[in-house]
Structure formats: structure tokens, C-alpha cells
Coordinates of C-alpha atoms in Angstrom, one line a residue:
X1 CA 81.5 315.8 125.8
X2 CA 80.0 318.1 128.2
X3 CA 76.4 318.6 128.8
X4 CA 74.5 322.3 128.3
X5 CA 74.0 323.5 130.9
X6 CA 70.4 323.0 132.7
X7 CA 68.6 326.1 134.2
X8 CA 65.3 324.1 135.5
X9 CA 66.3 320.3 134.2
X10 CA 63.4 317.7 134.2
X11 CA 64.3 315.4 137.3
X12 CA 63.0 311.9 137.5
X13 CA 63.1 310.8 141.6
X14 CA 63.5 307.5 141.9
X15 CA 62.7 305.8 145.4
X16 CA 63.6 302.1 146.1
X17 CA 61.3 299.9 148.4
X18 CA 61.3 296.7 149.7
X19 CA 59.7 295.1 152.7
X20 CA 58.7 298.9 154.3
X21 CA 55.2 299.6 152.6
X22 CA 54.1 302.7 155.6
X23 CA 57.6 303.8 155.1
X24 CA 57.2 304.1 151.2
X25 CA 54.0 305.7 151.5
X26 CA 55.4 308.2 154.2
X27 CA 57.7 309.2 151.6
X28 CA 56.0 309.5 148.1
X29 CA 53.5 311.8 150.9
X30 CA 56.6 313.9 150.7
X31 CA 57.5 313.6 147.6
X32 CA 53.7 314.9 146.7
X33 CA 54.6 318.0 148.8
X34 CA 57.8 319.2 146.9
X35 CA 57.8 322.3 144.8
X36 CA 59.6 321.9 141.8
X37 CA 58.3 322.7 137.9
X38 CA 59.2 319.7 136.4
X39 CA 59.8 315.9 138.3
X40 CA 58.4 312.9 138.0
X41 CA 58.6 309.9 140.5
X42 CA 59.4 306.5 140.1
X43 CA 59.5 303.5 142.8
X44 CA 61.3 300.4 142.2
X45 CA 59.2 298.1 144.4
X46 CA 58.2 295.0 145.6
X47 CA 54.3 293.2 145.5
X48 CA 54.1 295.0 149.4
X49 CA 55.3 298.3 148.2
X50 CA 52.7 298.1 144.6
X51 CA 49.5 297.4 147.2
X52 CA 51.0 300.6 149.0
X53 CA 51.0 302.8 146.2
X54 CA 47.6 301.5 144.9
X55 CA 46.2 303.3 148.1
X56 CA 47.4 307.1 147.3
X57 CA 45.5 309.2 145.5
X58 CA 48.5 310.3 143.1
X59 CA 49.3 306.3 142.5
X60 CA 48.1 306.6 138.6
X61 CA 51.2 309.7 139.0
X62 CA 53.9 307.2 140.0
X63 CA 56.1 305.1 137.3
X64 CA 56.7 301.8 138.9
X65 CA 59.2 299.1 138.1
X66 CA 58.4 296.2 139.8
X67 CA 61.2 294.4 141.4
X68 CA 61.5 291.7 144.3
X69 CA 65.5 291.0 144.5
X70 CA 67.5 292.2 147.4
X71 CA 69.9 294.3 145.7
X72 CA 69.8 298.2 145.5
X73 CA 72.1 298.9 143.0
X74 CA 70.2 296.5 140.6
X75 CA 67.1 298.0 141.7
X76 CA 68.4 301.6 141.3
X77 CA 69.6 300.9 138.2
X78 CA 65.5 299.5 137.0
X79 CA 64.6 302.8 138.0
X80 CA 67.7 305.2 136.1
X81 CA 66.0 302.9 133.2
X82 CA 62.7 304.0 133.3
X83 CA 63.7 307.3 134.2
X84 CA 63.1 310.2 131.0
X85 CA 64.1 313.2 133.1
X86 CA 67.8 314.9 132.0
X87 CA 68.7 314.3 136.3
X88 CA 68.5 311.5 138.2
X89 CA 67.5 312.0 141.8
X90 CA 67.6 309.2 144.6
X91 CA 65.4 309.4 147.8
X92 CA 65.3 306.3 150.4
X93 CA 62.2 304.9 151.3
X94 CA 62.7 305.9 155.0
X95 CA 63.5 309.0 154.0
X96 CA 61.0 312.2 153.4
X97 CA 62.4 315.7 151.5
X98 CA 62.2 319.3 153.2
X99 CA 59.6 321.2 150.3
X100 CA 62.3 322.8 148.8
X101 CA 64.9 319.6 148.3
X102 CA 64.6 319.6 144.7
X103 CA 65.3 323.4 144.2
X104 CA 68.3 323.3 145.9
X105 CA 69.7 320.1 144.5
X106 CA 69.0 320.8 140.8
X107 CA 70.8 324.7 141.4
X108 CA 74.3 323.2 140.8
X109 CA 73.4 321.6 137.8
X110 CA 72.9 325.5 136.2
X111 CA 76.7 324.7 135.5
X112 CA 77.9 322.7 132.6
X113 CA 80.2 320.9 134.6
X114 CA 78.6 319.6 137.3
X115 CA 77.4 316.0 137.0
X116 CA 76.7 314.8 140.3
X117 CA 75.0 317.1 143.7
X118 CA 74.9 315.5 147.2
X119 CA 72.7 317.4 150.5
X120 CA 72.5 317.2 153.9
X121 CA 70.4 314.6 155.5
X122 CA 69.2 315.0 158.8
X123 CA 68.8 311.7 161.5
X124 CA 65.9 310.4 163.7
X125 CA 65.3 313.5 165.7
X126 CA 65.0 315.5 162.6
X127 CA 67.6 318.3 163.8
X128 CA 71.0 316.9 163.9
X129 CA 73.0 315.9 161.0
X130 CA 73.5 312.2 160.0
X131 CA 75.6 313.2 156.8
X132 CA 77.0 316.4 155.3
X133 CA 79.8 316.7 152.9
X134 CA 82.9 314.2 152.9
X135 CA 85.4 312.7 150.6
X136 CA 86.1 309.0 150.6
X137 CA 88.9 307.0 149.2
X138 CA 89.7 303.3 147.7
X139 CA 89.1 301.6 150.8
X140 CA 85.9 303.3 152.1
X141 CA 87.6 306.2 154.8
X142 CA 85.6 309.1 154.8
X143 CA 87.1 311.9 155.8
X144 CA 84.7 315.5 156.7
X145 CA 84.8 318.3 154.2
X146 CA 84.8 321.5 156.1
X147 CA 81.7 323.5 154.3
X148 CA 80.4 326.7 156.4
X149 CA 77.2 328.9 154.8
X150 CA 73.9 327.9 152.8
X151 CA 75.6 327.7 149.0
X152 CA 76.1 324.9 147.0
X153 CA 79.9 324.2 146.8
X154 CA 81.6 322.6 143.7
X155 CA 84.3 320.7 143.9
X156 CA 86.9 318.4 141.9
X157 CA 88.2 315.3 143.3
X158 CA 91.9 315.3 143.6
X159 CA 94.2 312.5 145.0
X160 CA 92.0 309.2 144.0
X161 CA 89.5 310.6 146.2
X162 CA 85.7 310.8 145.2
X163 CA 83.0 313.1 146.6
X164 CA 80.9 311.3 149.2
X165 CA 77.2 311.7 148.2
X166 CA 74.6 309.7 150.1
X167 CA 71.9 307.0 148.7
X168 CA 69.4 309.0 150.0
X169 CA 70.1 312.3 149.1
X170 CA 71.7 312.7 145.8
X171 CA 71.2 313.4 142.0
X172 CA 73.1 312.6 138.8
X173 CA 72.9 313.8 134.9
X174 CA 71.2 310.4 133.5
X175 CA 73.2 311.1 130.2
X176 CA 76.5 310.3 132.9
X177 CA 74.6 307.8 134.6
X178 CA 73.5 306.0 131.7
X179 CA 77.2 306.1 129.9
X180 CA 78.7 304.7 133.7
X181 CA 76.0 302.0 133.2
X182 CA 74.4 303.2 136.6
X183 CA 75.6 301.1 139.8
X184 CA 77.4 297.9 140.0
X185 CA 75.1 295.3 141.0
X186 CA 77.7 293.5 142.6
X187 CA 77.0 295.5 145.5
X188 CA 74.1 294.7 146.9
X189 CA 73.4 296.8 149.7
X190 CA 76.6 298.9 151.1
X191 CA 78.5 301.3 149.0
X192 CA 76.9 300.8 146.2
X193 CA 76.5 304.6 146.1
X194 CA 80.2 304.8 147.4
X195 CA 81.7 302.8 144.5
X196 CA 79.6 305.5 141.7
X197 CA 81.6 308.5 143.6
X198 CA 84.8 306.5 142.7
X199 CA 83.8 305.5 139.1
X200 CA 82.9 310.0 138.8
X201 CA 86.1 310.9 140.2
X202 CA 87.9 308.3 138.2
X203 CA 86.3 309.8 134.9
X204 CA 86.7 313.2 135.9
X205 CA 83.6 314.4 136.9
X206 CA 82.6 317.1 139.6
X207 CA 80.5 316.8 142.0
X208 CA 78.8 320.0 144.3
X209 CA 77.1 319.5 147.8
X210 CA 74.2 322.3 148.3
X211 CA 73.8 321.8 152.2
X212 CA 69.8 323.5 151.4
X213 CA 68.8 319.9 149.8
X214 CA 67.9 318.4 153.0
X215 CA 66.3 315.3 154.0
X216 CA 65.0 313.7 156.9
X217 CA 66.5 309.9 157.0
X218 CA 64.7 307.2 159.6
X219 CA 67.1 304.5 159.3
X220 CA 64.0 302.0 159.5
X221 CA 64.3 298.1 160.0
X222 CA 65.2 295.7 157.2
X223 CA 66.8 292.3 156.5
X224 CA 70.1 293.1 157.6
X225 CA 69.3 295.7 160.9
X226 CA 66.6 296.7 163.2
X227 CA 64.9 300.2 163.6
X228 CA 67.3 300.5 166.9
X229 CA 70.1 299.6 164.1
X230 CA 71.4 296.3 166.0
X231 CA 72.5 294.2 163.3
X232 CA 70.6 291.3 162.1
X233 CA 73.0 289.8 159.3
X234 CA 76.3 291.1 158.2
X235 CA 77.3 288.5 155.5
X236 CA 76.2 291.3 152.5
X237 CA 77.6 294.5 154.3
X238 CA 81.4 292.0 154.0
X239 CA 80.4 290.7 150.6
X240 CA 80.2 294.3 149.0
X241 CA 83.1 295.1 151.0
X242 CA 85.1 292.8 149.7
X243 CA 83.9 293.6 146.2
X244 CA 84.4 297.5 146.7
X245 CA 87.9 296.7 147.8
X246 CA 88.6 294.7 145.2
X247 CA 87.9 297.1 142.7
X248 CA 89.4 300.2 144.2
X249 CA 92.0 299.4 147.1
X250 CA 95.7 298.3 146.4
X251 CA 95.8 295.2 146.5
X252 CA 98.9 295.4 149.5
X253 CA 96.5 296.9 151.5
X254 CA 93.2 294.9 150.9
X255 CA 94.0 292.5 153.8
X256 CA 94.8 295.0 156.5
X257 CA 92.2 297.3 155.0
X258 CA 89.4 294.0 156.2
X259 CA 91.1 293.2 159.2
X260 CA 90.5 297.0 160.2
X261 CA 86.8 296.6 159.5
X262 CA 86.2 293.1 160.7
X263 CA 87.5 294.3 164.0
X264 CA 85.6 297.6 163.9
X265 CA 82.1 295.1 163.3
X266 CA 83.6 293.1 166.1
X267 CA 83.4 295.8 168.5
X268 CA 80.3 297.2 167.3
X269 CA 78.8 293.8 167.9
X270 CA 80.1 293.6 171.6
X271 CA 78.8 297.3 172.5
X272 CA 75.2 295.8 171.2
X273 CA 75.6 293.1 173.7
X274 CA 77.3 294.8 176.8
X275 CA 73.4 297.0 176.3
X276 CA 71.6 294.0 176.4
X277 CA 70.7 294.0 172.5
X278 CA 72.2 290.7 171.4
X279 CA 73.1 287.3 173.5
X280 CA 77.2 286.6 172.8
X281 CA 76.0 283.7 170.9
X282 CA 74.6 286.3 168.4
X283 CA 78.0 288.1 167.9
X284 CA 79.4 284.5 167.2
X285 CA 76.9 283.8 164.4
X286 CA 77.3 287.5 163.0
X287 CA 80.8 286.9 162.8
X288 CA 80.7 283.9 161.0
X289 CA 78.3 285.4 158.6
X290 CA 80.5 288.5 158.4
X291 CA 83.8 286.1 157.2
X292 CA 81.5 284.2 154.8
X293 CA 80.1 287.0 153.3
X294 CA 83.5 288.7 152.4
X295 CA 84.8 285.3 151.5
X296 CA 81.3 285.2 149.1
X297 CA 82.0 289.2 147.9
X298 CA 85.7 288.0 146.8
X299 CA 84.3 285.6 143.9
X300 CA 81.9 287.6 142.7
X301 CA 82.0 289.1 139.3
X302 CA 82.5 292.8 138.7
X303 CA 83.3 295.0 135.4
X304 CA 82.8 297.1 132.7
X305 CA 78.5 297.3 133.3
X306 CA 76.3 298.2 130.2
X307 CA 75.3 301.6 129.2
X308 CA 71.8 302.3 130.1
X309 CA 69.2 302.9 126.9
X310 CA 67.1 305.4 127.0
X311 CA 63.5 305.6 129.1
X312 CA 61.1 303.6 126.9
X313 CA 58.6 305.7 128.9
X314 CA 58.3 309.8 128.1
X315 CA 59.0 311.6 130.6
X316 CA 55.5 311.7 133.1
X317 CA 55.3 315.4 135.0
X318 CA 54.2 315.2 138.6
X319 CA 51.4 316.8 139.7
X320 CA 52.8 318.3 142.9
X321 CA 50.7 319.9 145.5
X322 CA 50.5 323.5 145.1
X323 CA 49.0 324.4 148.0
X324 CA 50.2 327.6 150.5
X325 CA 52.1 326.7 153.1
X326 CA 51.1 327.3 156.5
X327 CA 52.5 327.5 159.3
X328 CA 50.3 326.3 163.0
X329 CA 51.8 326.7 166.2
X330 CA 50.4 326.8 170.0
X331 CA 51.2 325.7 173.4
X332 CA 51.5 321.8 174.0
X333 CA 48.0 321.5 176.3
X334 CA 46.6 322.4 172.9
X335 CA 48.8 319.8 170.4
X336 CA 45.6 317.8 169.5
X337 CA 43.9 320.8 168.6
X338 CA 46.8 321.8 166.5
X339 CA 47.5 318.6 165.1
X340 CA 44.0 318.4 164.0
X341 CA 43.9 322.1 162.4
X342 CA 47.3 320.5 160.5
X343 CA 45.3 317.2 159.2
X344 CA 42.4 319.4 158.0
X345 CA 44.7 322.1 155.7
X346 CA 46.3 319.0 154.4
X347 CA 42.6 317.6 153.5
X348 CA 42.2 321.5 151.9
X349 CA 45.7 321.3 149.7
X350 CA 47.8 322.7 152.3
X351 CA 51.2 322.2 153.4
X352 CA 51.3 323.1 157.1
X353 CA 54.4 323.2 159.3
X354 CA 53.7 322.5 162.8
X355 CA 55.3 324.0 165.9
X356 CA 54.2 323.2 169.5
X357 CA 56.5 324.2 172.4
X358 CA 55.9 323.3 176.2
X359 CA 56.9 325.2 178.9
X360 CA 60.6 322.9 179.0
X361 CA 63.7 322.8 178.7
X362 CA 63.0 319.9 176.3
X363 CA 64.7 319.4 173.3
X364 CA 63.2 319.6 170.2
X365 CA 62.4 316.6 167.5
X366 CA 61.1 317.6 164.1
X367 CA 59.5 314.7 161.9
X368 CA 57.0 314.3 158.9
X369 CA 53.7 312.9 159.8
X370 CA 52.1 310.2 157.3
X371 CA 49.3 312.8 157.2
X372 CA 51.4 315.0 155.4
X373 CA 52.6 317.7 157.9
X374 CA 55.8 318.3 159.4
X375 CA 55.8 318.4 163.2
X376 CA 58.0 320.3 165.7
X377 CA 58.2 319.6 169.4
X378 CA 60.2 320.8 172.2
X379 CA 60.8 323.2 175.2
X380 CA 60.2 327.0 174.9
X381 CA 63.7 326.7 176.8
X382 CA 65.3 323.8 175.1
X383 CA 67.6 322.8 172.0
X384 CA 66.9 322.6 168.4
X385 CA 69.9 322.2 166.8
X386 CA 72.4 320.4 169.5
X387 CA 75.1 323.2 169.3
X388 CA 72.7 325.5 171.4
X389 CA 73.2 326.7 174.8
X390 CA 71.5 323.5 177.1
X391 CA 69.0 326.4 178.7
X392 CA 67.7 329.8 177.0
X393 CA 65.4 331.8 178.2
X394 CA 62.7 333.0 175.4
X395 CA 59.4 334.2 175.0
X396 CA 56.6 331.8 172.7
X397 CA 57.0 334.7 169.7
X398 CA 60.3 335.0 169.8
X399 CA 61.0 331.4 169.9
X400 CA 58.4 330.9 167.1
X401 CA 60.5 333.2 164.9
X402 CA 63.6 331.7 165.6
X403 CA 62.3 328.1 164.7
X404 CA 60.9 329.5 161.7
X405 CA 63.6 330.9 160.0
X406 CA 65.9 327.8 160.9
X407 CA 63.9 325.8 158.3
X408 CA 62.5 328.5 156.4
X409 CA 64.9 328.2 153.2
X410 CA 64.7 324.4 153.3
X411 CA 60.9 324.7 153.3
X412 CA 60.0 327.6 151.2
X413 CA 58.7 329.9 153.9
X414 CA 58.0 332.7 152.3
X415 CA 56.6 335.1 155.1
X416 CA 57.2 336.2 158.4
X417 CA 56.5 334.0 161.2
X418 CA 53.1 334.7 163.1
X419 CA 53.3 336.8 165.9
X420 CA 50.1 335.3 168.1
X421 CA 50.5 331.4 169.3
X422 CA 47.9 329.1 167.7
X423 CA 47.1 330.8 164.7
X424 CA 47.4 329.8 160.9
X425 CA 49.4 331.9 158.6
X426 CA 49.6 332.2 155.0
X427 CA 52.1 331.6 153.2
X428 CA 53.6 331.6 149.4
X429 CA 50.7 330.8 146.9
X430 CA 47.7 331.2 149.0
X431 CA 45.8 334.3 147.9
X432 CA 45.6 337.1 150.9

């Protein structure tokens, strides 16, 4: 049966944590930020994670599930539980949402037959792209989906193909979710995500990507990796390997499919040790685990999962910040003083966007401070986003402007950028 379709549908975020309680906090900061009528949030978390809520001032805001297992689709799934809104929305815990993420990912969903929306997520230096749109098939291959422009893009899955949506940047009807009985917890911490794209296509479902929903991904340390992303243990990436293939790769092609990524882990591991990351005795003992694991994956049990019941929760609105956005910007002799202008409209109900530029060819990094303000730095003369000429000359103004109106959709900017260096200006809902 096809859903109605939703013109501003109730969203319920849902952010998984464990082990990373400044991480979580950095991004529930974000969360607080979005503009959006209608969302609540809810964190799937461990005892680390429920101390780090306790210490926000929106914590009595939050839904929490407590959870300490080391399995995300299990703990995604606690939270598509809990969740009362008519979409399901997935945020990392390293990751933070540009203002406007929700409003562009919800658009899609305007149509009747749209049941899943994927955006862009930007990487470490908070320009270039980590993800944008892709298709992957049985045995994991993604392959790049050529998407020019700003609009959302619908699309049906053709060829046993699904439509490659990431963890931390995607949102689902619940009513689909609930039906698919959410993710398999058989994969507990790679493609889990993956393996629901499948499961869509496989039921007929389209998916859109609206490249606008963006969010800024960390890749932080955990269990399995470190924050330079040197692997630690790779026994549960090959056990959830194993089970993915298992469940949608021909069986001919399941062996050459492995030996294709064992060797591809193989070589990633010797590239970490040619830099002086890991000793070789370290790519023996990740190997080992890396065999055992998929050996592990291949026995355990997979099938037909539940269907999710409804929320036994109603649905708990978010109380967003409203505040006008603002935008500060100055010279880079004067970043404390601007940085300090930033942390006091946040202390006023702000949401201030910072840009400080040196005198450089430097190239720019954009990230969001715990605080709760987002932070450009870079040359007058240098890169923002990579494809830019490695020089430019331009004056602070013009530059200003420029920089501006690269994030301005993303982030709701509503005005013109300021035309004097150091000042504040206001922006949408701040009264003139």
C-alpha cells in the first residue's frame, strides 16, 4: 500500500553512541541548531553517552534508549522503536547537520513514492565530499551515480542494484521501516545500512538523494579504528561481510567476491605499515582476525526479522533553537576576538557562522565547534572546495561573499553577506 504523501512529516532523528561521549554531545549541539517544524531526537546510548546527555541543557528534550552492545543495527533498530515520527532520520555520533539538513531531506518525501532519501556528507576538512550518490550491488561494489545541480533526484533501482544511502546521512518512512523489521542485526557494524538498500530495492521501493542534506562526518576512533582510521580489529568488518554476502551474492561468486576483499584489507594493512602506523606483526594479527571473523559471519543466523510495533512513546517535538543566524567574519590576527563574539551569540540564542581568512594561499577547513558555531578558516587566496584554481587572487568582501553563498542553502542564509570585515549580520528570524 502506498503512503500519502507528507508535505512537512514529523521526523524522529535517531543518533547511535557508544564509547564517544564529546562526540555525542558535539552532535545533539547540532542537532539543537536545526530548523525544522516538527523532529524529535532520540540517542541509543551507552552509561558514557546517558552522563553526556545529563549535561545539556535540552537533555529532558532527548528520548533515550539505553543500550551497551556493540551492534548498530540492533541499536538502530532500539531507536526506529522508540521512534513516533512518520520518518526515520539517522545521524552518526561523529557526525554534526548543516541547519538546514532536515528541510532538504524530508522534501522528497512530498511524493507518495518515495520511501527512502540519502545526502551528501562532507569529510574531516568539512569541504570535500566523503559520500554523494552511488548504487551498490549483491556483493558490496559501489559504483558513482552521476548527479549535477542542488535538486533532490528520485530514482528506481533497476538490475538488483539498490541506492547507496549512508549511516549517517539518511531517512526512511518508519511505516517501511517498521514492515522491513528495521536492520539485520546480524551485521554488526559494516553494511548494515548497505544490506536495508538491498532489502528496498528488493521490495520495490525508491529512493531520492537531495545533495542539500549535508553533513559533516569526523570518522572518530572506536573499537575497530583509530581517529587517523588505522585499523584496530577487522574480525566484525569480515563477519558482516560474510553475512551480507551470504544473503545477497551468488553463491558462485561468494568465494572470489572475499578473496577480492581479503586482498584489498591486505594491502590497506601493508600501506598503514610502509607509513609507520602499524609493526608487520600487527598486519599478521589483523589478518588472522580478519579470516576468523568471516569464518564467524558465515554461521551466524540471518532471516525474515520482526516487524517493528509502534512507539510506545508519543511523538516528543524538539524544541529547536530559533535564534537568527549570524554570520562573523574578520581577518585571522583577530580569530580570538571573533571566536569569542561567536561563543557569546550562541550564549544569546544565536546561530553564528564564522569566517576568518588570512592573508594565504591556505586552504580552507570548515568544522562545528562544541560551542555551537560553525568555523571557517583559510587563505584569502586559497581553496574551499578542492576543484578551485590552487591560487586566486580576491579581495576580503568578495571572498566573504563567495564563501557565503557556497553554504548559504545548506545553512539557511537568508541575507546578503556583509560587506565590512568583522562585523555581525542578521540574519532570518532576528528582528531588524
Amino acid at each position: 500500500m502506498t503512503p500519502p504523501p507528507l508535505a512537512h512529516p514529523t521526523v524522529s532523528v535517531v543518533v547511535v553512541s557508544r564509547g564517544r561521549p564529546d562526540a555525542l554531545r558535539r552532535a545533539l549541539v547540532g542537532v539543537s541548531q536545526l530548523s525544522y517544524p516538527a523532529f524529535e531526537v532520540v540517542v541509543v546510548t551507552d552509561q558514557e553517552g546517558q552522563a553526556a546527555l545529563s549535561a545539556l541543557s535540552f537533555a529532558d528534550q532527548i528520548k533515550v534508549a539505553p543500550y551497551e552492545l556493540a551492534n548498530i543495527s540492533a541499536a538502530r533498530n532500539r531507536g526506529i522503536a522508540l521512534a513516533a515520527g512518520e520518518i526515520v532520520a539517522f545521524l552518526d555520533d561523529d557526525a554534526v547537520p548543516e541547519t538546514g539538513w532536515l528541510q532538504h531531506l524530508m522534501a522528497p518525501f512530498a511524493r507518495a513514492d518515495v520511501a527512502a532519501v540519502g545526502g551528501f556528507v562532507r569529510g574531516r576538512n568539512g569541504i570535500s565530499f566523503q559520500w554523494r550518490a552511488q548504487t551498490v550491488d549483491g556483493s558490496g561494489q559501489t559504483t558513482p551515480l552521476d548527479i549535477t545541480g542542488s535538486e533532490a533526484v528520485v530514482l528506481t533501482p533497476e538490475g538488483g542494484r539498490g541506492i547507496k544511502t549512508e549511516g549517517t546521512n539518511m531517512a526512511v518512512r518508519r511505516s517501511v521501516l517498521a514492515a522491513l523489521g528495521g536492520f539485520d542485526p546480524a551485521l554488526h557494524y559494516y553494511l548494515d545500512e548497505t544490506d536495508l538498500n538491498l532489502r528496498l530495492a528488493q521490495a520495490g521501493y525508491k529512493t531520492a538523494i537531495a545533495p542539500l542534506a549535508e553533513v559533516h562526518h569526523g570518522f572518530s576512533a572506536n573499537r575497530w579504528r583509530t581517529e587517523a582510521r588505522v585499523p584496530r580489529d577487522l574480525s566484525e568488518i569480515a563477519a558482516s561481510m560474510a553475512v551480507f554476502l551470504g544473503k545477497h551474492c551468488d553463491a558462485a561468486q561468494v568465494e572470489t567476491v572475499w578473496s577480492r576483499f581479503r586482498e584489498g584489507q591486505r594491502r590497506r594493512l601493508l600501506t598503514h605499515m610502509v607509513a609507520g602506523q602499524m609493526m608487520p606483526g600487527d598486519v599478521r594479527r589483523l589478518l588472522r582476525g580478519l579470516d576468523q571473523g568471516f569464518a564467524e559471519g558465515q554461521a551466524r543466523m540471518t532471516g525474515q526479522m520482526p516487524v517493528i510495533g509502534p512507539s510506545p512513546e508519543a511523538f516528543r517535538p524538539f524544541a529547536a533553537e530559533s535564534g537568527a543566524q549570524v554570520i562573523i567574519a574578520g581577518r585571522y590576527w583577530r580569530r580570538r576576538a571573533l571566536l569569542a563574539a561567536a561563543a557569546q551569540a550562541v550564549a544569546q540564542g544565536q546561530r553564528p557562522s564564522v569566517f576568518i581568512f588570512s592573508r594565504t594561499a591556505l586552504f580552507h577547513t570548515v568544522r562545528f565547534h562544541p560551542k555551537g558555531y560553525w568555523v571557517q578558516i583559510g587563505g584569502l587566496f586559497g581553496r574551499s572546495e578542492r576543484r578551485q584554481k590552487l591560487f586566486r587572487l580576491s579581495g576580503f568582501s568578495a571572498r566573504l561573499k563567495q564563501e557565503v553563498a557556497r553554504i548559504r542553502a545548506q545553512r539557511l542564509l537568508t541575507e546578503t553577506a556583509p560587506e565590512m570585515a568583522g562585523c555581525v549580520t542578521k540574519q532570518e528570524g532576528q528582528k531588524q
